[in-house]
Tab-separated table of C-alpha atoms in Angstrom:
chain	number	residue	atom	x	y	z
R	1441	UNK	CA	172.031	99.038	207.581
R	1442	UNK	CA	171.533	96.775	204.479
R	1443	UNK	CA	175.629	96.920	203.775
R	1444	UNK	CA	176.252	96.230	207.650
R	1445	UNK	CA	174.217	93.496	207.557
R	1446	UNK	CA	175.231	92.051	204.176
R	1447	UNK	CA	178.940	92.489	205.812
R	1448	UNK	CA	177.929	90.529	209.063
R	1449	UNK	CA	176.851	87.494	206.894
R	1450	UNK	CA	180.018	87.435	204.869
R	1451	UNK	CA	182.074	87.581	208.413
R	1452	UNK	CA	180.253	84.682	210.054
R	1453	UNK	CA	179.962	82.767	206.575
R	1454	UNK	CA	183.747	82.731	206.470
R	1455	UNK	CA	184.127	81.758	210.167
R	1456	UNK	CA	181.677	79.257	209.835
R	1457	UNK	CA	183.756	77.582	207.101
R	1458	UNK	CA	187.154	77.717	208.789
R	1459	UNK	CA	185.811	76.169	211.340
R	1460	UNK	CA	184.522	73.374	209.344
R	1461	UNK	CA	187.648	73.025	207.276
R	1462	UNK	CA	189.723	73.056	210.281
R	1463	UNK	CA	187.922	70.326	212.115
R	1464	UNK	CA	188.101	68.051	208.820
R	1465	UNK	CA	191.951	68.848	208.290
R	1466	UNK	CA	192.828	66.458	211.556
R	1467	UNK	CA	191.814	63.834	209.309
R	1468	UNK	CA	194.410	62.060	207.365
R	1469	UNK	CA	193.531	60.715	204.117
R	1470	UNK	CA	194.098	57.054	203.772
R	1471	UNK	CA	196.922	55.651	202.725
R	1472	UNK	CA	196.964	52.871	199.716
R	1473	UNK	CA	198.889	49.530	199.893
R	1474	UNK	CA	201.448	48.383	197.747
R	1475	UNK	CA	199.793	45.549	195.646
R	1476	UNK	CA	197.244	48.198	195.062
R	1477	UNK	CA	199.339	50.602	193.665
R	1478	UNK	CA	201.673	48.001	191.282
R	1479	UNK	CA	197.860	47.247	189.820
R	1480	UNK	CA	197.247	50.894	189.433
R	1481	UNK	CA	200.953	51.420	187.277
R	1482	UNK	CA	199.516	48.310	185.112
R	1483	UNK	CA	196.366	50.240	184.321
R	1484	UNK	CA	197.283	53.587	184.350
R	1485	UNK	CA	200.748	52.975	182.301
R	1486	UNK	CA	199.631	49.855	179.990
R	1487	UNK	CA	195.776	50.143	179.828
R	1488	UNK	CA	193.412	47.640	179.978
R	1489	UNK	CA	192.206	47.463	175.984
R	1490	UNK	CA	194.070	47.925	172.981
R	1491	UNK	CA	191.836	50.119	171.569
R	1492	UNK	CA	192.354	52.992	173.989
R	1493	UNK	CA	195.021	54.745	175.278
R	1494	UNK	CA	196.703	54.281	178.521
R	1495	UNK	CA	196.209	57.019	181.458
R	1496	UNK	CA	199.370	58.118	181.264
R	1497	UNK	CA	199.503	58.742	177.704
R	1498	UNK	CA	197.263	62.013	178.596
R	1499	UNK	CA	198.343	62.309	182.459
R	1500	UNK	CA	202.085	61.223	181.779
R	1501	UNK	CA	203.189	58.241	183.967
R	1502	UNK	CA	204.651	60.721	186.323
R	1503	UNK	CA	200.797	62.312	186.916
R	1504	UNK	CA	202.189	65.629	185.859
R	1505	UNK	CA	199.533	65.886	183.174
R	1506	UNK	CA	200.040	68.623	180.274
R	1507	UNK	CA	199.368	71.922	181.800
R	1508	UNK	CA	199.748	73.510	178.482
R	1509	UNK	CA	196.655	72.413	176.924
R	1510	UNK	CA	194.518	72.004	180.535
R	1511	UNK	CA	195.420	68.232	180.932
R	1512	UNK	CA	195.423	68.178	184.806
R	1513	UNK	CA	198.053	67.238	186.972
R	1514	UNK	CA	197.111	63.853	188.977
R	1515	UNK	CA	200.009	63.953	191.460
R	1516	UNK	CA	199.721	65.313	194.728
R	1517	UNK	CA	196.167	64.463	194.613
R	1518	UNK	CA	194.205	61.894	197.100
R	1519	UNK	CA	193.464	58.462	196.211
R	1520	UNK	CA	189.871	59.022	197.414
R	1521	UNK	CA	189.509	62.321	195.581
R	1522	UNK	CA	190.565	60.849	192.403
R	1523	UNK	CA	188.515	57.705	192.898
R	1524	UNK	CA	185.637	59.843	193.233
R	1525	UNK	CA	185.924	61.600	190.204
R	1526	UNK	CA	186.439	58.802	188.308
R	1527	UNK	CA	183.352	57.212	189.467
R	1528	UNK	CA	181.250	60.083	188.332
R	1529	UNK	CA	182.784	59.678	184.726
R	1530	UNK	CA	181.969	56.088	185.225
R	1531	UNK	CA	178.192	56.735	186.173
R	1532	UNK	CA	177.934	59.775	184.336
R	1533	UNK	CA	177.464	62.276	186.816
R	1534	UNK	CA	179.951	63.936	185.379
R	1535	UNK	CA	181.003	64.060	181.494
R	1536	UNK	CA	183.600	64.587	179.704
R	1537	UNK	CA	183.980	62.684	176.484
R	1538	UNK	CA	187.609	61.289	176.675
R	1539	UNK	CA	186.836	60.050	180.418
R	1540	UNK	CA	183.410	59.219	180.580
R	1541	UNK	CA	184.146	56.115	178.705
R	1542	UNK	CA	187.351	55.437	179.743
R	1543	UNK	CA	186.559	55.317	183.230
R	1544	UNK	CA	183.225	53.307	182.584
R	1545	UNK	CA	185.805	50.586	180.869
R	1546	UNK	CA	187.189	49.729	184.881
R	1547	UNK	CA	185.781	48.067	187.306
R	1548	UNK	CA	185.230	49.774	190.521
R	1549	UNK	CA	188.476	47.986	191.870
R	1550	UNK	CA	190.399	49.353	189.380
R	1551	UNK	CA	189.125	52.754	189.384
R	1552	UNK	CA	190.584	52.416	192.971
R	1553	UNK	CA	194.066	51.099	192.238
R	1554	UNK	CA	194.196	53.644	189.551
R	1555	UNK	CA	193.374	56.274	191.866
R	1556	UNK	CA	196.396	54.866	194.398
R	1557	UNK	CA	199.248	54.783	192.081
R	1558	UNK	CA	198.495	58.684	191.044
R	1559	UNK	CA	197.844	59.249	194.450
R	1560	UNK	CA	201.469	57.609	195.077
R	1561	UNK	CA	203.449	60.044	192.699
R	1562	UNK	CA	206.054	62.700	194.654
R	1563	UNK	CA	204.571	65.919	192.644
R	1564	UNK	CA	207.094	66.867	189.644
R	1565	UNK	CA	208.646	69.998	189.026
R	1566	UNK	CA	206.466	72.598	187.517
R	1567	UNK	CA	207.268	73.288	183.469
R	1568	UNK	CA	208.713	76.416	182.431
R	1569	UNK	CA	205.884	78.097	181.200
R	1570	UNK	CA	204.939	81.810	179.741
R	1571	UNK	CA	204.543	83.430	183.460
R	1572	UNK	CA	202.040	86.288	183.912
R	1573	UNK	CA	202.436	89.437	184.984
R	1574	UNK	CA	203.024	90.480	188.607
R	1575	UNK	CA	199.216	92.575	188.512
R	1576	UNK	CA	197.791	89.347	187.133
R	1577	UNK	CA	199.009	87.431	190.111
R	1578	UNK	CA	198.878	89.808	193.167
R	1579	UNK	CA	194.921	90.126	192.042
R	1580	UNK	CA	194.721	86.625	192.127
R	1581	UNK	CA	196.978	86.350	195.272
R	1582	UNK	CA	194.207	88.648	196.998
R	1583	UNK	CA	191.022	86.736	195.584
R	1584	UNK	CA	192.492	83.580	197.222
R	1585	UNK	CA	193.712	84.817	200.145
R	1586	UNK	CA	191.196	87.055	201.089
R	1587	UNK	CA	188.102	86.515	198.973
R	1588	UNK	CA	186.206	90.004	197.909
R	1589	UNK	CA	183.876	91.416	200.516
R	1590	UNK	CA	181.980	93.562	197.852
R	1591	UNK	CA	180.264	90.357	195.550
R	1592	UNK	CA	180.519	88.071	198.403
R	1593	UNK	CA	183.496	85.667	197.179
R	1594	UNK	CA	185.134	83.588	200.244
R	1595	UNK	CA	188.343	82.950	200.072
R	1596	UNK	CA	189.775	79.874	198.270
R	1597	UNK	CA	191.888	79.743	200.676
R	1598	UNK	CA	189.123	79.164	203.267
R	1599	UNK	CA	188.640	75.769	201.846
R	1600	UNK	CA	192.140	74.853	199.427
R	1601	UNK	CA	194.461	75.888	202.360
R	1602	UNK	CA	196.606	79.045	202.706
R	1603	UNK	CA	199.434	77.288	200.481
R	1604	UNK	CA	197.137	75.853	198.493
R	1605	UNK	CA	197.808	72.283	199.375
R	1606	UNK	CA	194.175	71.258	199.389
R	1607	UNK	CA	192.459	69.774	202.978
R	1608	UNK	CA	193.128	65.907	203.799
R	1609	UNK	CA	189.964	64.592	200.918
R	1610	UNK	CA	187.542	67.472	201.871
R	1611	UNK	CA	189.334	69.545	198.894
R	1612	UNK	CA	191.896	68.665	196.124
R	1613	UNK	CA	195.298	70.431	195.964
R	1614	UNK	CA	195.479	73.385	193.581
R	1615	UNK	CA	198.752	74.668	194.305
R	1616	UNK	CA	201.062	74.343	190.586
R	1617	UNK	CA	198.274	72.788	188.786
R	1618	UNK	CA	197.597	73.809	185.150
R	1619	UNK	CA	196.149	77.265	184.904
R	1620	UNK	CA	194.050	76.448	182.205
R	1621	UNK	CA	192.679	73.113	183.543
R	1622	UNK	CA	191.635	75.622	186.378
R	1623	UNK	CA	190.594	78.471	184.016
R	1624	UNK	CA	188.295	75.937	182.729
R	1625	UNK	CA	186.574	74.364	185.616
R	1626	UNK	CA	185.860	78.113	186.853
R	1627	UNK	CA	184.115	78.875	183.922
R	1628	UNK	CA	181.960	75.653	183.622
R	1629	UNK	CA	180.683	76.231	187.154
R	1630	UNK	CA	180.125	80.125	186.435
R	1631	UNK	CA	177.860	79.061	183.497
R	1632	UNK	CA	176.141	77.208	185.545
R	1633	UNK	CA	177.738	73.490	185.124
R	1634	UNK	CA	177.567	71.649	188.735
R	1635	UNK	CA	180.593	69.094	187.052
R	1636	UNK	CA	180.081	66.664	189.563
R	1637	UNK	CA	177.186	65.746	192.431
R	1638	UNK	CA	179.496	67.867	195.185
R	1639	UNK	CA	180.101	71.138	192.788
R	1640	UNK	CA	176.867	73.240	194.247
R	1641	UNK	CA	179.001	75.504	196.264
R	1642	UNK	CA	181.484	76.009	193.531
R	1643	UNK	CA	179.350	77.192	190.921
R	1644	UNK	CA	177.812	79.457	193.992
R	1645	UNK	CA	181.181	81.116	194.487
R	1646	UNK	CA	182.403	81.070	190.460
R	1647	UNK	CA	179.019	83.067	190.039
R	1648	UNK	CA	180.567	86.056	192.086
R	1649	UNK	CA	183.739	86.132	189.544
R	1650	UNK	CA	184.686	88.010	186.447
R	1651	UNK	CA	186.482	86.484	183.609
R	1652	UNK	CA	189.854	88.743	184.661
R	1653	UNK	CA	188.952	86.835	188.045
R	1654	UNK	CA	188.982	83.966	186.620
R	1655	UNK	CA	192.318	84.014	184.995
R	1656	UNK	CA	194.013	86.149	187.607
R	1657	UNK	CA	193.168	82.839	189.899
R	1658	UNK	CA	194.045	80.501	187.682
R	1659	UNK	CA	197.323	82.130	186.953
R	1660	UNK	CA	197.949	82.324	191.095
R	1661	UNK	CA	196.960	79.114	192.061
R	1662	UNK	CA	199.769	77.515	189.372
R	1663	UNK	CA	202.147	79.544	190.418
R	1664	UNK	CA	202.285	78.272	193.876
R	1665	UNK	CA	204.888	75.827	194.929
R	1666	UNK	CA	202.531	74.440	197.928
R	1667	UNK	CA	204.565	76.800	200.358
R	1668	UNK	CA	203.181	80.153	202.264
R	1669	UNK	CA	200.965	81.643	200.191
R	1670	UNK	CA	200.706	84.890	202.575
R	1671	UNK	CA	204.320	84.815	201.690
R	1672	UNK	CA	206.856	87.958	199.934
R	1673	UNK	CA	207.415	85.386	197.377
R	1674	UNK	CA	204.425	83.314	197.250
R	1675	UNK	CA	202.810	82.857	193.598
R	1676	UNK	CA	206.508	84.482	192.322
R	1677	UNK	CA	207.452	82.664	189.177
C-alpha cells in the first residue's frame, strides 16, 4: 500500500508540473533592442576596467564558453535568465569568485545589455570533444526523459523540454552545454548548495542522484543538438 501510494504521488507530481511548464511555455521571452545589444558587445567584448578581463575572454565573444574546463556556454540562453544570474553575483546571492565581483563592477543597466548581446548570439557548433560511451548516455537519456520512479527523480525533461531547449525564461537551455559546467552545478545542489534564491527544487531533485547519475546526465544533456530527444539518434555524438 505504502509503494502504491508513494507511486500515486510521483504520477500526479509529474502531471502537476507539465501542466505548469506547459502553461508558462506560451510565453515568449522578450526580445532585446538593438542599441541595447551594441552596449552589451562593448561590455562583454571590451570590458568596462582595465584591470579585469572582458566577458568574452572567459565566455568567448561568440558565448560558446569553454566546455572543456566547465566555462558555460552563454548562447542560446535568455536575456532575462542571464540577467538574473548576474544580479545574484552582483548582490551575492550567489558566489562564485571570478563573477561575484565582476558582475558587482556593472550597473544594473549594464548587467542588462550584457545579458542581451549573449542572449543575441545564434548558438555555435558544439567542439569535438572526447564522447562517452553509448551506456553512459542511454542512462542519462532515460534519467532525463523519464526521471526514476524508484528515488523519486522527475524528469528533466518535465521542466528543460523534451529536446532540451529549456522553457521561454521559466528554465535555461541545457541542450550542448558543457558537461562539466553541468556535472558541477549537480553536485553543488546535491551537497546541499541552493546556488541561487530559485535553486530549492534543484537541490530537492540532485538529492535523489548518484554520482554515475550525475555524469551520465551531464554527458546526455551535451550531447544534444536541441532536436528530439525521444529520438533513434538523440544524444548520438
Amino acid at each position: 500500500m505504502r509503494q502504491e501510494g508513494h507511486w500515486k504521488i510521483w504520477v500526479w507530481t509529474v502531471s502537476a508540473v507539465g501542466t505548469l511548464i506547459a502553461s508558462l511555455s506560451r510565453i515568449a521571452p522578450a526580445v532585446a533592442d538593438e542599441p541595447a545589444v551594441t552596449a552589451g558587445y562593448r561590455i562583454a567584448v571590451h570590458g568596462v576596467s582595465p584591470e579585469r578581463a572582458s566577458c568574452a575572454s572567459c565566455h568567448q565573444q561568440n558565448g560558446a564558453g569553454q566546455p572543456d574546463v566547465g566555462i558555460p556556454r552563454l548562447a542560446g540562453l535568455t536575456s532575462s535568465y542571464i540577467a538574473a544570474q548576474l544580479e545574484y553575483f552582483a548582490t551575492g546571492s550567489r558566489y562564485d569568485p571570478v563573477m561575484s565581483p565582476y558582475a558587482a563592477m556593472l550597473t544594473p543597466v549594464e548587467r542588462r545589455e550584457v545579458a542581451d548581446y549573449f542572449a543575441s548570439l545564434p548558438v555555435p557548433e558544439q567542439p569535438d570533444l572526447i564522447q562517452p560511451n553509448a551506456a553512459t548516455l542511454d542512462h542519462g537519456r532515460t534519467l532525463f526523459l523519464d526521471g526514476d520512479y524508484h528515488t523519486g527523480l522527475l524528469s528533466c525533461s518535465q521542466c528543460h523540454g523534451s529536446t532540451g531547449l529549456g522553457v521561454g525564461d521559466f528554465s535555461p537551455r541545457l541542450a550542448g552545454q558543457s558537461d562539466a559546467y553541468v556535472a558541477g552545478k549537480l553536485q553543488e545542489w546535491q551537497t546541499g548548495d541552493l546556488r541561487d534564491p530559485n535553486g530549492s527544487f534543484m537541490r530537492s531533485e540532485a538529492s535523489h542522484l548518484t554520482q554515475s547519475d550525475i555524469a551520465a546526465l551531464a554527458a546526455f544533456v551535451s550531447s544534444l543538438k536541441g532536436k528530439e530527444a525521444g529520438g533513434k539518434e538523440a544524444g548520438k555524438p
